[in-house]
Coordinates of C-alpha atoms in Angstrom, one line a residue:
X1 CA 0.0 0.0 0.0
X2 CA 1.5 3.4 -1.0
X3 CA 2.3 5.8 1.9
X4 CA 0.5 9.1 1.6
X5 CA 0.8 12.2 3.6
X6 CA -2.4 12.9 5.4
X7 CA -3.9 16.0 6.9
X8 CA -6.9 16.6 9.3
X9 CA -10.1 17.4 7.5
X10 CA -11.0 20.9 8.5
X11 CA -14.1 21.0 10.7
X12 CA -14.3 17.3 11.2
X13 CA -13.4 17.5 14.9
X14 CA -15.8 15.8 17.4
X15 CA -16.0 15.7 21.1
X16 CA -17.8 13.3 23.4
X17 CA -21.4 14.5 24.3
X18 CA -21.7 15.9 27.8
X19 CA -22.5 13.2 30.3
X20 CA -21.6 10.3 27.9
X21 CA -19.1 7.6 28.7
X22 CA -17.2 5.0 26.7
X23 CA -19.0 1.7 27.1
X24 CA -16.6 -0.4 25.1
X25 CA -14.9 -0.8 21.7
X26 CA -16.8 -1.4 18.5
X27 CA -16.1 -4.8 16.8
X28 CA -13.6 -4.4 14.0
X29 CA -15.7 -6.8 11.9
X30 CA -18.8 -4.6 11.9
X31 CA -19.6 -3.2 8.5
X32 CA -20.5 0.5 8.2
X33 CA -21.1 2.9 5.3
X34 CA -19.8 6.4 5.2
X35 CA -20.8 9.3 2.9
X36 CA -18.0 11.4 1.4
X37 CA -19.4 14.7 0.4
X38 CA -17.3 16.4 -2.3
X39 CA -17.0 20.1 -2.7
X40 CA -19.4 21.6 -5.2
X41 CA -17.9 23.3 -8.3
X42 CA -17.4 27.0 -8.2
X43 CA -19.8 27.4 -11.1
X44 CA -22.6 26.2 -9.0
X45 CA -22.0 28.8 -6.3
X46 CA -21.8 31.5 -9.0
X47 CA -25.2 30.3 -10.4
X48 CA -26.7 30.5 -6.9
X49 CA -25.4 34.1 -6.4
X50 CA -26.8 35.0 -9.8
X51 CA -30.3 33.7 -9.0
X52 CA -30.2 35.4 -5.6
X53 CA -29.5 38.8 -7.2
X54 CA -32.6 38.5 -9.4
X55 CA -36.2 39.4 -8.5
X56 CA -38.1 36.2 -7.5
X57 CA -40.6 36.4 -10.3
X58 CA -37.8 36.7 -12.9
X59 CA -35.7 33.8 -11.8
X60 CA -35.5 30.8 -14.1
X61 CA -34.5 27.7 -12.1
X62 CA -32.8 24.7 -13.5
X63 CA -34.6 21.3 -13.6
X64 CA -33.0 18.5 -11.7
X65 CA -31.6 17.1 -14.9
X66 CA -30.2 20.4 -16.0
X67 CA -28.6 20.9 -12.6
X68 CA -26.9 17.5 -12.7
X69 CA -25.7 18.0 -16.2
X70 CA -24.2 21.4 -15.3
X71 CA -22.8 20.9 -11.8
X72 CA -22.3 17.2 -11.1
X73 CA -19.0 16.0 -9.6
X74 CA -16.3 15.4 -12.3
X75 CA -15.0 12.0 -13.1
X76 CA -11.4 12.8 -12.0
X77 CA -12.6 13.5 -8.4
X78 CA -14.6 10.3 -8.3
X79 CA -11.6 8.3 -9.5
X80 CA -9.4 9.7 -6.7
X81 CA -12.0 8.6 -4.1
X82 CA -12.1 5.1 -5.7
X83 CA -8.3 4.8 -5.6
X84 CA -8.4 5.8 -1.9
X85 CA -11.0 3.1 -1.2
X86 CA -9.0 0.4 -3.0
X87 CA -5.9 1.3 -0.9
X88 CA -7.9 0.7 2.3
X89 CA -9.9 -2.4 1.4
X90 CA -13.1 -0.4 1.2
X91 CA -15.8 -0.8 -1.5
X92 CA -17.6 2.0 -3.3
X93 CA -21.2 1.2 -2.5
X94 CA -22.8 4.1 -4.4
X95 CA -21.9 7.1 -6.5
X96 CA -24.2 10.2 -6.6
X97 CA -22.5 12.7 -8.9
X98 CA -25.4 15.0 -8.8
X99 CA -25.4 15.0 -5.0
X100 CA -21.6 15.5 -4.9
X101 CA -21.4 12.3 -2.9
X102 CA -19.5 9.0 -2.9
X103 CA -20.5 6.2 -0.4
X104 CA -17.9 3.8 0.9
X105 CA -18.6 0.6 2.8
X106 CA -16.2 -1.6 4.8
X107 CA -15.2 -3.1 8.1
X108 CA -14.8 -0.8 11.2
X109 CA -11.1 -1.6 11.4
X110 CA -10.5 -0.6 7.8
X111 CA -12.5 2.6 8.2
X112 CA -10.6 3.4 11.3
X113 CA -7.3 3.0 9.5
X114 CA -8.4 4.8 6.4
X115 CA -9.5 7.9 8.3
X116 CA -7.1 7.5 11.3
X117 CA -9.7 7.6 14.0
X118 CA -10.9 5.3 16.8
X119 CA -14.5 4.2 17.0
X120 CA -16.0 3.3 20.4
X121 CA -19.5 2.6 21.8
X122 CA -20.7 5.5 23.9
X123 CA -23.6 5.5 26.4
X124 CA -25.6 8.5 27.3
X125 CA -27.1 9.0 30.8
X126 CA -30.6 8.0 29.4
X127 CA -29.2 4.7 28.2
X128 CA -29.0 5.6 24.5
X129 CA -25.9 4.1 22.9
X130 CA -24.1 5.1 19.7
X131 CA -20.9 4.7 17.7
X132 CA -18.7 7.7 18.3
X133 CA -15.3 9.2 17.9
X134 CA -13.3 12.2 19.1
X135 CA -10.9 14.4 17.3
X136 CA -10.7 14.9 13.6
X137 CA -10.7 12.5 10.7
X138 CA -7.6 12.5 8.5
X139 CA -7.5 12.3 4.7
X140 CA -4.7 12.2 2.1
X141 CA -3.4 15.7 1.4
X142 CA -4.2 15.4 -2.3
X143 CA -7.9 14.9 -1.4
X144 CA -8.1 18.0 0.9
X145 CA -9.2 20.2 -2.0
X146 CA -12.2 18.1 -3.0
X147 CA -13.6 16.6 0.2
X148 CA -16.1 18.6 2.2
X149 CA -17.1 16.1 4.9
X150 CA -17.0 12.4 5.9
X151 CA -20.2 11.3 7.6
X152 CA -21.3 7.9 9.0
X153 CA -18.3 7.0 11.2
X154 CA -20.1 8.6 14.1
X155 CA -23.9 7.8 14.4
X156 CA -24.8 9.8 17.5
X157 CA -28.3 11.3 17.6
X158 CA -28.1 14.9 16.3
X159 CA -31.6 16.5 16.2
X160 CA -34.8 16.6 18.2
X161 CA -38.4 17.2 17.2
X162 CA -39.5 20.8 18.0
X163 CA -43.1 19.9 19.0
X164 CA -44.3 21.6 22.2
X165 CA -47.2 19.9 24.0
X166 CA -49.6 22.4 25.6
X167 CA -50.0 21.8 29.4
X168 CA -53.5 21.1 30.7
X169 CA -55.6 24.2 31.2
X170 CA -56.0 25.1 34.8
X171 CA -59.6 25.1 36.1
X172 CA -61.1 28.6 36.0
X173 CA -58.3 29.9 33.9
X174 CA -60.7 31.1 31.2
X175 CA -61.3 29.7 27.7
X176 CA -58.2 28.4 25.8
X177 CA -57.4 30.0 22.5
X178 CA -56.9 27.7 19.5
X179 CA -56.0 28.4 15.9
X180 CA -56.5 26.1 12.9
X181 CA -53.6 25.9 10.4
X182 CA -55.7 27.9 8.0
X183 CA -56.2 30.8 10.5
X184 CA -52.4 30.9 11.1
X185 CA -51.8 31.0 7.4
X186 CA -54.2 33.8 7.0
X187 CA -52.3 35.8 9.7
X188 CA -49.3 35.6 7.4
X189 CA -51.4 36.5 4.3
X190 CA -50.7 33.1 2.8
X191 CA -52.9 32.6 -0.2
X192 CA -55.6 29.9 0.3
X193 CA -57.5 29.2 -2.9
X194 CA -59.6 26.0 -2.9
X195 CA -56.9 24.2 -5.0
X196 CA -53.9 25.4 -3.0
X197 CA -50.9 23.2 -3.7
X198 CA -52.3 21.8 -7.0
X199 CA -49.5 20.2 -9.0
X200 CA -47.0 20.6 -6.2
X201 CA -45.3 18.2 -3.8
X202 CA -44.2 19.1 -0.3
X203 CA -41.2 17.2 1.0
X204 CA -41.0 16.7 4.8
X205 CA -37.9 15.5 6.6
X206 CA -38.4 13.2 9.6
X207 CA -35.7 11.6 11.8
X208 CA -37.9 9.3 13.8
X209 CA -41.5 8.3 14.6
X210 CA -44.1 7.8 12.0
X211 CA -47.8 8.2 11.0
X212 CA -50.8 6.0 10.5
X213 CA -53.2 6.7 7.6
X214 CA -56.1 6.2 10.0
X215 CA -54.9 9.2 12.1
X216 CA -54.6 11.4 9.0
X217 CA -58.1 10.3 7.8
X218 CA -59.5 11.3 11.1
X219 CA -57.8 14.7 11.1
X220 CA -58.7 15.5 7.5
X221 CA -62.2 14.1 7.7
X222 CA -61.6 11.3 5.2
X223 CA -60.2 13.7 2.6
X224 CA -56.6 13.2 3.4
X225 CA -54.0 14.4 0.9
X226 CA -51.8 11.8 -0.8
X227 CA -49.0 11.1 1.6
X228 CA -46.0 8.9 0.6
X229 CA -43.4 7.6 3.0
X230 CA -39.9 7.3 1.5
X231 CA -37.2 5.3 3.3
X232 CA -33.7 6.9 3.4
X233 CA -30.8 4.7 4.5
X234 CA -32.4 2.5 7.3
X235 CA -35.1 5.0 8.2
X236 CA -38.7 4.0 8.0
X237 CA -42.2 5.1 8.9
X238 CA -42.4 3.6 12.4
X239 CA -45.2 5.0 14.5
X240 CA -44.4 4.6 18.2
X241 CA -47.9 5.2 19.4
X242 CA -46.8 8.1 21.7
X243 CA -48.5 11.3 20.5
X244 CA -46.1 13.3 22.8
X245 CA -43.0 11.9 21.1
X246 CA -41.7 12.0 17.6
X247 CA -45.1 10.7 16.2
X248 CA -46.6 14.0 17.3
X249 CA -44.0 15.9 15.3
X250 CA -44.6 13.8 12.2
X251 CA -48.4 14.1 12.3
X252 CA -48.3 17.8 13.0
X253 CA -45.9 18.4 10.1
X254 CA -48.2 16.5 7.7
X255 CA -51.4 17.9 9.0
X256 CA -50.3 21.6 8.9
X257 CA -48.9 21.2 5.3
X258 CA -52.0 19.3 4.2
X259 CA -54.4 21.8 5.7
X260 CA -52.7 24.9 4.2
X261 CA -52.1 23.2 0.8
X262 CA -54.9 20.6 0.5
X263 CA -54.4 19.9 -3.2
X264 CA -50.7 19.1 -2.9
X265 CA -49.0 15.8 -2.6
X266 CA -46.8 15.2 0.5
X267 CA -43.6 13.1 0.5
X268 CA -42.2 12.2 3.9
X269 CA -38.5 11.2 3.9
X270 CA -37.7 9.1 7.0
X271 CA -34.0 8.8 7.8
X272 CA -31.8 7.9 10.8
X273 CA -31.2 10.7 13.3
X274 CA -27.5 11.1 12.5
X275 CA -25.3 13.6 10.5
X276 CA -25.3 11.2 7.6
X277 CA -29.0 10.4 7.8
X278 CA -30.0 14.0 8.0
X279 CA -27.8 14.9 5.0
X280 CA -28.9 11.9 3.0
X281 CA -32.6 12.8 3.6
X282 CA -32.2 16.4 2.3
X283 CA -30.2 15.1 -0.7
X284 CA -32.9 12.5 -1.4
X285 CA -35.6 15.2 -1.4
X286 CA -33.7 17.7 -3.4
X287 CA -32.8 15.2 -6.1
X288 CA -36.0 13.2 -6.2
X289 CA -36.8 12.9 -9.9
X290 CA -40.0 10.8 -9.3
X291 CA -41.9 13.0 -6.8
X292 CA -40.1 16.3 -7.7
X293 CA -40.9 18.2 -4.5
X294 CA -40.9 22.0 -4.9
X295 CA -40.5 22.9 -1.2
X296 CA -38.9 21.1 1.8
X297 CA -40.1 21.4 5.4
X298 CA -37.8 20.5 8.3
X299 CA -38.9 20.9 11.9
X300 CA -36.2 18.7 13.5
X301 CA -33.0 20.3 14.6
X302 CA -30.6 21.4 17.3
X303 CA -28.2 24.3 17.9
X304 CA -25.4 24.4 15.4
X305 CA -22.8 25.1 18.1
X306 CA -24.1 22.5 20.5
X307 CA -21.8 19.7 19.4
X308 CA -24.3 17.6 17.6
X309 CA -22.9 18.6 14.2
X310 CA -19.4 18.8 12.9
X311 CA -18.5 22.0 11.2
X312 CA -17.7 20.0 8.0
X313 CA -21.1 18.5 7.8
X314 CA -22.7 22.0 8.3
X315 CA -20.7 23.1 5.3
X316 CA -22.1 20.2 3.4
X317 CA -25.7 21.2 4.4
X318 CA -25.0 24.7 3.2
X319 CA -23.5 24.0 -0.2

């Protein structure tokens, strides 16, 4: 194997979550997949700046096919990642040139050697366990100019649903005030024609929980919009049955979107609650050539400076 000079990938540093402890090592035989996000070409950033400078009604957006034809990752960069994979006994499991992503799969020991990092099993005070690492990942110097982030080595939970459950109304506290989604939309002067959303698909990103069609039918009075669940990585529509948990967030997202835009279709992308899962879900929605969503709704999240995300993956989100 040729010896290459390596360098820490900027922004890839991780620290152990507060209160966590190392429970034990990860088996070196375990198979994992990582996503290598490559830096987008300068021409793409220039196009975005050009569009941003134009009045909204005058903008002419590219189709997904036009975008990929114009700004996909070049073959030379892909070949460099493939060579890196071969050197470290890793396989290329998927190439998404339009997403600027290459996926590598291999044993934990090979991944650890390839990126010069140690993977351990961590446990949080609430009993949640995850595969984690500390410090930066390292990459060959000649790849530093093309790699934006490496995600999937660490699978700690990164986001939480932002649903707030109203506490019970105290006796004699007076009548509670409630607003329907349509009333809230009206407060923001959101147009609400009878066919609102006609011909459009709304993408919703979910990192846990799920929905039951019977619950949607009950809310919409039997006139539920067409809702499709899409699995990303190992994420699935898995209702927990707890309305105060992630299910409440999933249902609220669908119900509000469907109430404001009743003629739209809704595509719900379920992904693991990890850096890689979150990034893959957004990529799946953006580049979905079947459902072609025109807007993406995300209500899961956490503070960018709270340690859940590496700076390098934040850069991947933003590009």
